[in-house]
PDB file of C-alpha atoms and ligand atoms in Angstrom:
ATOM      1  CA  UNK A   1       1.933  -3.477  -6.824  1.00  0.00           C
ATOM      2  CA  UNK A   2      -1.147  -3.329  -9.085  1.00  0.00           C
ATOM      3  CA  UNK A   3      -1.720   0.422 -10.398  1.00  0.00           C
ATOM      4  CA  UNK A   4      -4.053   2.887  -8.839  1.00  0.00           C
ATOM      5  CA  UNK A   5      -6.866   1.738 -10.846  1.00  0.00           C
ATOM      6  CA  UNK A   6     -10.718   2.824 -11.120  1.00  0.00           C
ATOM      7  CA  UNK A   7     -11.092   4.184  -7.774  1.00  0.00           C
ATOM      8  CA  UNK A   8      -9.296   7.666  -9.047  1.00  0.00           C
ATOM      9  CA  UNK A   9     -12.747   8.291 -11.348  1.00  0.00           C
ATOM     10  CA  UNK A  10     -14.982   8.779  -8.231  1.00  0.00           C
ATOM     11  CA  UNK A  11     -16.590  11.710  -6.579  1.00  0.00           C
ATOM     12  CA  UNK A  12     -17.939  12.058  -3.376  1.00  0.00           C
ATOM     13  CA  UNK A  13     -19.910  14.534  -4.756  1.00  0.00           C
ATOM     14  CA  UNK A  14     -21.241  12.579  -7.319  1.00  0.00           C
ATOM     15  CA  UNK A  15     -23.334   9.380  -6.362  1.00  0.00           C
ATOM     16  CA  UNK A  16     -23.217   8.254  -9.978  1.00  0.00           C
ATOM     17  CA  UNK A  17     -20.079   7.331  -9.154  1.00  0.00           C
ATOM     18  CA  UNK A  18     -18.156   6.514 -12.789  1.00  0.00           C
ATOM     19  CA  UNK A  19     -15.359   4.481 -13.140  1.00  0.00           C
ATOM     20  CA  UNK A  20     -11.832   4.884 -15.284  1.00  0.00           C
ATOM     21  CA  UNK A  21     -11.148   1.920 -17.322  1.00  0.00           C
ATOM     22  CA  UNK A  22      -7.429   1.039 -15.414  1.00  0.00           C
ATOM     23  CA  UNK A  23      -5.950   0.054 -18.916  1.00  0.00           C
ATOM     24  CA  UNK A  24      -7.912   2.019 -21.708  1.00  0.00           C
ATOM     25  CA  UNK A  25      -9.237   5.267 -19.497  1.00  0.00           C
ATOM     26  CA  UNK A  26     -12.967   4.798 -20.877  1.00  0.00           C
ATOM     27  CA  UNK A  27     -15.249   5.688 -18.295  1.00  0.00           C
ATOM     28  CA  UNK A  28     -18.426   3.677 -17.019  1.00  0.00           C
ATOM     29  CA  UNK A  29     -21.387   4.151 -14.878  1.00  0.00           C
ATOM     30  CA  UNK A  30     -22.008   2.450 -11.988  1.00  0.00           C
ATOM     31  CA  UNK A  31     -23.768  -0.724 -11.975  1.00  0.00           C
ATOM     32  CA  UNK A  32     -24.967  -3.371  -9.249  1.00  0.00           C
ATOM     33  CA  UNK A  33     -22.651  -6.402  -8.983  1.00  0.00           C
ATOM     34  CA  UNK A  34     -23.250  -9.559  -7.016  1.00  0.00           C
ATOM     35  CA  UNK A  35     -20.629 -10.626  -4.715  1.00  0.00           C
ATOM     36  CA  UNK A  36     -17.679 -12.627  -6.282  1.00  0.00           C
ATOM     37  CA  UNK A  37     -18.606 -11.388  -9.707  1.00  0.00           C
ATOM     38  CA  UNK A  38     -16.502  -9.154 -11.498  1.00  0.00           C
ATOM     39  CA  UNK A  39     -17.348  -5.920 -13.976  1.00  0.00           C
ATOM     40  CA  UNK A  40     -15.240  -5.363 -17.201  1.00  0.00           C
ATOM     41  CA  UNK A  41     -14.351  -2.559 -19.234  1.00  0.00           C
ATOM     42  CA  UNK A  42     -16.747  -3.140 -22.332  1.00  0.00           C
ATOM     43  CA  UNK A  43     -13.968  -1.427 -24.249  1.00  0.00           C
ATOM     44  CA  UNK A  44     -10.794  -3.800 -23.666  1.00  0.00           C
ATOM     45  CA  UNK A  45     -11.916  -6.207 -21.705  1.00  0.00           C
ATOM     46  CA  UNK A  46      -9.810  -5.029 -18.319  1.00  0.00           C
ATOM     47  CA  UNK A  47     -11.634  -5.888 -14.831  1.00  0.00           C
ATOM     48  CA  UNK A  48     -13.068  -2.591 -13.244  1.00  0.00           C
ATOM     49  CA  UNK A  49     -13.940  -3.948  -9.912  1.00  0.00           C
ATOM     50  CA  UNK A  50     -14.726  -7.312  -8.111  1.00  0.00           C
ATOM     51  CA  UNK A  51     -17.560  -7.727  -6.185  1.00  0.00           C
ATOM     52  CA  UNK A  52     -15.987  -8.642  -3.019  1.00  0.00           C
ATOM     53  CA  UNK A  53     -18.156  -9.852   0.186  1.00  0.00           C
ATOM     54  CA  UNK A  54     -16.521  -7.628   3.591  1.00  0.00           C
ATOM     55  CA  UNK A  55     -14.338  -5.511   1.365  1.00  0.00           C
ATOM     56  CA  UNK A  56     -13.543  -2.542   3.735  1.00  0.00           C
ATOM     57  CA  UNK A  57     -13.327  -4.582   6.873  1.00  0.00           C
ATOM     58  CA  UNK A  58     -10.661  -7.020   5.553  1.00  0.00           C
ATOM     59  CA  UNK A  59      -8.733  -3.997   3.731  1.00  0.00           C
ATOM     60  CA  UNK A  60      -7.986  -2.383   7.364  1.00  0.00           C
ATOM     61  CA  UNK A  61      -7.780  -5.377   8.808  1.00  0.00           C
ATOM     62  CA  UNK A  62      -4.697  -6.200   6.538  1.00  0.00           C
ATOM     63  CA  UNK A  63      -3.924  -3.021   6.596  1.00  0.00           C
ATOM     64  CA  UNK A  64      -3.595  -3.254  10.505  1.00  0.00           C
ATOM     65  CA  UNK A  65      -1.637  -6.697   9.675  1.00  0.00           C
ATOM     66  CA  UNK A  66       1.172  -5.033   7.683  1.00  0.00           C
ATOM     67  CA  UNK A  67       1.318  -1.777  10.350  1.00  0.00           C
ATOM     68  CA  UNK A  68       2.523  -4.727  12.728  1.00  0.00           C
ATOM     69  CA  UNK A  69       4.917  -6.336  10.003  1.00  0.00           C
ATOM     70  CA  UNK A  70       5.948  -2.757   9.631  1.00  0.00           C
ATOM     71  CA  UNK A  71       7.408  -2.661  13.333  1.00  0.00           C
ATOM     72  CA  UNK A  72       8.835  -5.935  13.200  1.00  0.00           C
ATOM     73  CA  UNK A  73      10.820  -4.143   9.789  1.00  0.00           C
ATOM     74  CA  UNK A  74      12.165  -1.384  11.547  1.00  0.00           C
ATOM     75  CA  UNK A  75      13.622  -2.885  14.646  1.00  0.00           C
ATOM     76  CA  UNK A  76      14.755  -6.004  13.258  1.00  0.00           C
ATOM     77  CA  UNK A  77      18.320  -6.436  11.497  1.00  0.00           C
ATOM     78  CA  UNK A  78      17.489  -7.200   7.980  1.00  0.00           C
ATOM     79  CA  UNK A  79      20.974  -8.783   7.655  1.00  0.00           C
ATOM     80  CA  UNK A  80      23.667 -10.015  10.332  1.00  0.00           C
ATOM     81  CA  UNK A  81      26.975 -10.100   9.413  1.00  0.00           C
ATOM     82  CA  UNK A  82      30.038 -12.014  10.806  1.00  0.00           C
ATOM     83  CA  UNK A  83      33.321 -11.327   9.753  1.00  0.00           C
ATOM     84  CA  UNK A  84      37.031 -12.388  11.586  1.00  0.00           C
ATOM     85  CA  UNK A  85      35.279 -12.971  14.406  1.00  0.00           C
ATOM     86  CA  UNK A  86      33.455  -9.530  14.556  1.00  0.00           C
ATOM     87  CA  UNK A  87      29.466  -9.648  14.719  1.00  0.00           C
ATOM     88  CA  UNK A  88      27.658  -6.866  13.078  1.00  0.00           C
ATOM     89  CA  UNK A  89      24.019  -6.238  12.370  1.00  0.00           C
ATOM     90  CA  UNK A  90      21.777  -3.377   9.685  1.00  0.00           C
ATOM     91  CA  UNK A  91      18.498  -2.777  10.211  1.00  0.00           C
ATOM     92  CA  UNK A  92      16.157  -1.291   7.048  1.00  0.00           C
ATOM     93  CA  UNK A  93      17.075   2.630   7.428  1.00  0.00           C
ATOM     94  CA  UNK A  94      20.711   2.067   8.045  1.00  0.00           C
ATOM     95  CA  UNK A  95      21.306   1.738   3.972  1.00  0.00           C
ATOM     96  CA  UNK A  96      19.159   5.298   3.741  1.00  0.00           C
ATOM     97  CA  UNK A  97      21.598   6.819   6.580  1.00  0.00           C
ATOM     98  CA  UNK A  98      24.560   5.554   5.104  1.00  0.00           C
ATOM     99  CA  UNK A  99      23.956   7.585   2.200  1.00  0.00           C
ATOM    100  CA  UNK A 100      22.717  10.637   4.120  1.00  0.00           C
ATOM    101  CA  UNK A 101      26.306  10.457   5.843  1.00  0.00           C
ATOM    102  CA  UNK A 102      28.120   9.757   2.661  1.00  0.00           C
ATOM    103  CA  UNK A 103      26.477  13.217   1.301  1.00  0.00           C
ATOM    104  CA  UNK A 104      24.050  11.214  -1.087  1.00  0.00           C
ATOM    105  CA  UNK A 105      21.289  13.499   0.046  1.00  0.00           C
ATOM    106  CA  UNK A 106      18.525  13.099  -2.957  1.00  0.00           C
ATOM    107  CA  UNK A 107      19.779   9.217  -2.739  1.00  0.00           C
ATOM    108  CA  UNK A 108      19.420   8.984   0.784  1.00  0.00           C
ATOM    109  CA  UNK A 109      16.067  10.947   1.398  1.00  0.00           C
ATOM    110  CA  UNK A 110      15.043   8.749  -1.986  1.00  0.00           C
ATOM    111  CA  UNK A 111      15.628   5.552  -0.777  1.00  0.00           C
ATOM    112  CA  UNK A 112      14.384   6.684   3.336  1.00  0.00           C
ATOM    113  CA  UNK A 113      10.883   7.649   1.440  1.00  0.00           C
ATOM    114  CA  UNK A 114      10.624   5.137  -0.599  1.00  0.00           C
ATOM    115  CA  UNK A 115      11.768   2.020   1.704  1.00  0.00           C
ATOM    116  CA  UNK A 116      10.312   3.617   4.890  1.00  0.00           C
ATOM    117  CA  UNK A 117       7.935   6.654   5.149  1.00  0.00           C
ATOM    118  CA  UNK A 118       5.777   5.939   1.938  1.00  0.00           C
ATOM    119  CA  UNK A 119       4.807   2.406   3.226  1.00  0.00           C
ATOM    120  CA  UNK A 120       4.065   4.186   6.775  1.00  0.00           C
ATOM    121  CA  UNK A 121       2.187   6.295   5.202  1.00  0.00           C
ATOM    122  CA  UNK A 122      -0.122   4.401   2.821  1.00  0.00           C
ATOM    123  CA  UNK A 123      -0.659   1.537   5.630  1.00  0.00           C
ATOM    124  CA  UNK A 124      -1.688   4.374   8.322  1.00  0.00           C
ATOM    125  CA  UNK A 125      -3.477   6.236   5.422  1.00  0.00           C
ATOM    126  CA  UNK A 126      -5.858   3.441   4.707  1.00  0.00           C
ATOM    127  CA  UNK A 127      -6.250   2.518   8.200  1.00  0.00           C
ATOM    128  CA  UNK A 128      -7.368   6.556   8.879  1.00  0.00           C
ATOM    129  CA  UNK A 129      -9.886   6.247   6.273  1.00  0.00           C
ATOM    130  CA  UNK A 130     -11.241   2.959   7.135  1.00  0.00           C
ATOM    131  CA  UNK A 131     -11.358   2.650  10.794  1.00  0.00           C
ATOM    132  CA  UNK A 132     -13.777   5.637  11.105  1.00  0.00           C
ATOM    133  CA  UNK A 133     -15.966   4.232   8.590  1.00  0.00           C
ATOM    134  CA  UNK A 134     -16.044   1.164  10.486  1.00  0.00           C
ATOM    135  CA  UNK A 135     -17.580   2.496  13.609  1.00  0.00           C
ATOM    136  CA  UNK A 136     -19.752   4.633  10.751  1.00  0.00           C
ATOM    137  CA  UNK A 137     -17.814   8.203  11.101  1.00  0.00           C
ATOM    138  CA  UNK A 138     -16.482  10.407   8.491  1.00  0.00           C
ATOM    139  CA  UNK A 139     -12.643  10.480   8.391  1.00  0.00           C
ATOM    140  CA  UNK A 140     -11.886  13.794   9.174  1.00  0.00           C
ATOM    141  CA  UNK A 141     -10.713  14.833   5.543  1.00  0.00           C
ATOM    142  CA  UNK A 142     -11.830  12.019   3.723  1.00  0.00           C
ATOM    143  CA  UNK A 143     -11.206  13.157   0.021  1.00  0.00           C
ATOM    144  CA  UNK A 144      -7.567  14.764   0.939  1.00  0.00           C
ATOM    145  CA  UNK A 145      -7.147  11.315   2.886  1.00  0.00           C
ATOM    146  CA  UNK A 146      -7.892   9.325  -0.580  1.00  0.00           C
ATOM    147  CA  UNK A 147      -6.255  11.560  -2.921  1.00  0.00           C
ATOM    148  CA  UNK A 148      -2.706  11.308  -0.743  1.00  0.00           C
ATOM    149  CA  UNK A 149      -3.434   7.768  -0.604  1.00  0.00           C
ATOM    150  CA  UNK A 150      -3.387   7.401  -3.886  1.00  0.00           C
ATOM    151  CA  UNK A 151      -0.603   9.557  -4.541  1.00  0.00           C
ATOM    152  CA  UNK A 152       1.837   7.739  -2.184  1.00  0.00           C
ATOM    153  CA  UNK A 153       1.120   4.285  -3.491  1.00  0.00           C
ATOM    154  CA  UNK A 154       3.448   4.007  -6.047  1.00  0.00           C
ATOM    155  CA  UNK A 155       6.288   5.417  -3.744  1.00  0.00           C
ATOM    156  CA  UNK A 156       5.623   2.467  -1.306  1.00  0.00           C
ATOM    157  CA  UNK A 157       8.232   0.501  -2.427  1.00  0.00           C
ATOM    158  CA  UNK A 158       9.973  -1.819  -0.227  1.00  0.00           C
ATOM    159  CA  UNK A 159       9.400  -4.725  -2.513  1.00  0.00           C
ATOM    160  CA  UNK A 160      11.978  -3.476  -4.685  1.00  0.00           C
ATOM    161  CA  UNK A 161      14.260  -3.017  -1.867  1.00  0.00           C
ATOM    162  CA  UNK A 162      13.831  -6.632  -0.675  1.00  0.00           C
ATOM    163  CA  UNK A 163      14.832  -7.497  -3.914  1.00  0.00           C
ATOM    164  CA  UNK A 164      18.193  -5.525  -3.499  1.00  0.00           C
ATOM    165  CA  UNK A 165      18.508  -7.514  -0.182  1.00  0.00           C
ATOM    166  CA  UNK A 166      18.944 -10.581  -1.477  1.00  0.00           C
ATOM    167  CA  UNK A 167      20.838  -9.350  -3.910  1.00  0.00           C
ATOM    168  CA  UNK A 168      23.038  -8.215  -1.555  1.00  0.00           C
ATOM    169  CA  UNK A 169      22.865 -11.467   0.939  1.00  0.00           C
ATOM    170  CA  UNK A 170      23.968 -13.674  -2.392  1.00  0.00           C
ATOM    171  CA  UNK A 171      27.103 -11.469  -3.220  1.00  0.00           C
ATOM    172  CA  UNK A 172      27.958 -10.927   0.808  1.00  0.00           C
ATOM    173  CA  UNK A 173      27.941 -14.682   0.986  1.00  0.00           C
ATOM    174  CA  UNK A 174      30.978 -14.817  -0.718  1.00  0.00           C
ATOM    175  CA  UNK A 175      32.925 -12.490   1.559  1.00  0.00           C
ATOM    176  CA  UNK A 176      31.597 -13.060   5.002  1.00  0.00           C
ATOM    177  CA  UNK A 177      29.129 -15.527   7.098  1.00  0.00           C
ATOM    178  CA  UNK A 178      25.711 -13.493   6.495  1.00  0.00           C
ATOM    179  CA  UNK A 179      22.300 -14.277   8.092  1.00  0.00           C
ATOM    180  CA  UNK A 180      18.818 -13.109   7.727  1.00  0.00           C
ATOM    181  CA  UNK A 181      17.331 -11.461  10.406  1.00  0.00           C
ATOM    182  CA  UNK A 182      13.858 -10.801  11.429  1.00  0.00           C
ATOM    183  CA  UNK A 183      13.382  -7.247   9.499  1.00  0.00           C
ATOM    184  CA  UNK A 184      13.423  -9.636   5.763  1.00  0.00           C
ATOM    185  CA  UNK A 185      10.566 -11.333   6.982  1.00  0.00           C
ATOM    186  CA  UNK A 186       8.627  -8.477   8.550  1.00  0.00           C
ATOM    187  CA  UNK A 187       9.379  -6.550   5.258  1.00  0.00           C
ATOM    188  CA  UNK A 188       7.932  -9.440   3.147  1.00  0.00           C
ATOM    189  CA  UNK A 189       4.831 -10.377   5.210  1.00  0.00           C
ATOM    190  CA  UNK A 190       4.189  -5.961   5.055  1.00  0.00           C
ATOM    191  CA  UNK A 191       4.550  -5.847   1.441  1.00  0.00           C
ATOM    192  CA  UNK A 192       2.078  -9.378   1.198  1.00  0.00           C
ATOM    193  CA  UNK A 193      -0.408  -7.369   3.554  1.00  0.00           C
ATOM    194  CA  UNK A 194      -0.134  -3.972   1.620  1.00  0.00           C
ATOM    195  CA  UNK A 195      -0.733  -5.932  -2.129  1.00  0.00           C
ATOM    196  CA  UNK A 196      -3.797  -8.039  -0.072  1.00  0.00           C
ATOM    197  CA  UNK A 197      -4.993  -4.697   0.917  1.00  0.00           C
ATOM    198  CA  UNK A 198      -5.333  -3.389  -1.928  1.00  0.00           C
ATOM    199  CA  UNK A 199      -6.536  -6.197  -3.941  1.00  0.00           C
ATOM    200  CA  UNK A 200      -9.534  -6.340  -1.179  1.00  0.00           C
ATOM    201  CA  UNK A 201     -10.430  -2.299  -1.542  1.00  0.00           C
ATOM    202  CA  UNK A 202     -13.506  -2.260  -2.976  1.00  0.00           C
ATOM    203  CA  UNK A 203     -13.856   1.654  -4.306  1.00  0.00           C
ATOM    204  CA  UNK A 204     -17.402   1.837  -4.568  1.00  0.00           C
ATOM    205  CA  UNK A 205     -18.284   0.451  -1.675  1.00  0.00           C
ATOM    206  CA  UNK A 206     -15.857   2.905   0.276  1.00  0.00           C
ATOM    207  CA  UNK A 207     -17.338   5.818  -1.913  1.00  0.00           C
ATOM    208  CA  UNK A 208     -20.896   4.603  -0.744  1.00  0.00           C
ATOM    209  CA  UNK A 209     -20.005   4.337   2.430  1.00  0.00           C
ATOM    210  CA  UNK A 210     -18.986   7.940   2.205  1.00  0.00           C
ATOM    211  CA  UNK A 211     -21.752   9.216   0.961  1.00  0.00           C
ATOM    212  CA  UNK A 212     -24.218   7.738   3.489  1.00  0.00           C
ATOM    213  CA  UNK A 213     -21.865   9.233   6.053  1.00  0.00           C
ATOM    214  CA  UNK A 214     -22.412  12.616   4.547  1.00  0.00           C
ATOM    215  CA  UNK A 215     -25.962  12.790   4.664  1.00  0.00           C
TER     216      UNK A 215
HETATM  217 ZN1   ZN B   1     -10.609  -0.563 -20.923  1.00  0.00          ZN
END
């Protein structure tokens, strides 16, 4: 997933909102920007923002997208095995559990946040911040809502874990007749929508949007 980028450097307090240089840290003022251009840092060259045309509404709306890729994650089998005859299925928190019960506790509640709750989190996160603003309402702690935001996004990692998946479906193949089930693909299309999210959040039009609220 892309980093947290410029959108730490504003203040709702502040509507010279100034922005953080993602690579290089130098900040910048605000400036106008016409849809589908893009502003760069005038330091290294990095893009600051894009000027994107519907920003907030398509951010929730994949947002919304990978809340319903999310279900389809959790009660899905990820993997089917079938072995002498015997059928068996795991579904995404089952690895988590397994070390929970094997007394891997730091693993366990690791891998639970990291494959599970964080992604919860961030997709319900952005949809709290941006569903109010759509029907032009405050979130009801909008810079705590941000900041957490922000701070979970890097723990949202179920990328990585699909990664481990196949991993594990090439090795299993060796030992047993193993299938795919539902939960890879749900897992996928949530990570797609989270990324798509996120690559359609335009900051300063949320912090605007904020700010009009307010007064
Ligand atoms: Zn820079």
């Amino acid at each position: 997933m892309t980093g947290s980028g410029p959108l730490e450097a504003g203040n709702s307090s502040n509507m010279k909102v100034r922005l953080a240089c993602p690579e290089c840290d130098l900040l910048h003022e605000n400036q106008k920007i016409k849809t589908g251009h893009s502003s760069y840092c005038r330091r290294c060259g990095a893009i600051l923002f894009r000027g994107q045309k519907d920003s907030l509404d398509r951010t929730l709306a994949y947002a919304c997208t990978g809340l319903v890729f999310f279900l389809l994650a959790n009660i899905s089998p990820i993997l089917v095995f079938k072995m002498r005859g015997n059928l068996s299925a795991n579904q995404l928190v089952d690895g988590a559990l397994a070390f929970l019960s094997s007394g891997y506790w730091p693993l366990g509640i690791l891998v639970l946040f990291a494959s599970v709750i964080a992604p919860l989190m961030v997709l319900c996160f952005l949809v709290s911040i941006l569903l109010p603003l759509k029907y032009h309402r405050l979130p009801i702690f909008p810079e705590w809502q941000i900041r957490t935001l922000l701070a979970l996004r890097p723990w949202a990692m179920a990328e990585i874990f699909v990664i481990g998946i196949m991993v594990a479906f090439v090795k299993l193949r060796d030992f047993a007749d193993v299938g795919i089930g539902g939960s890879l693909v749900g897992i996928i299309c949530m990570v797609s929508a989270m990324v798509l999210a996120f690559l359609s959040l335009d900051h300063r039009e949320l912090w605007k949007r904020l700010e009009e609220l307010k007064k």
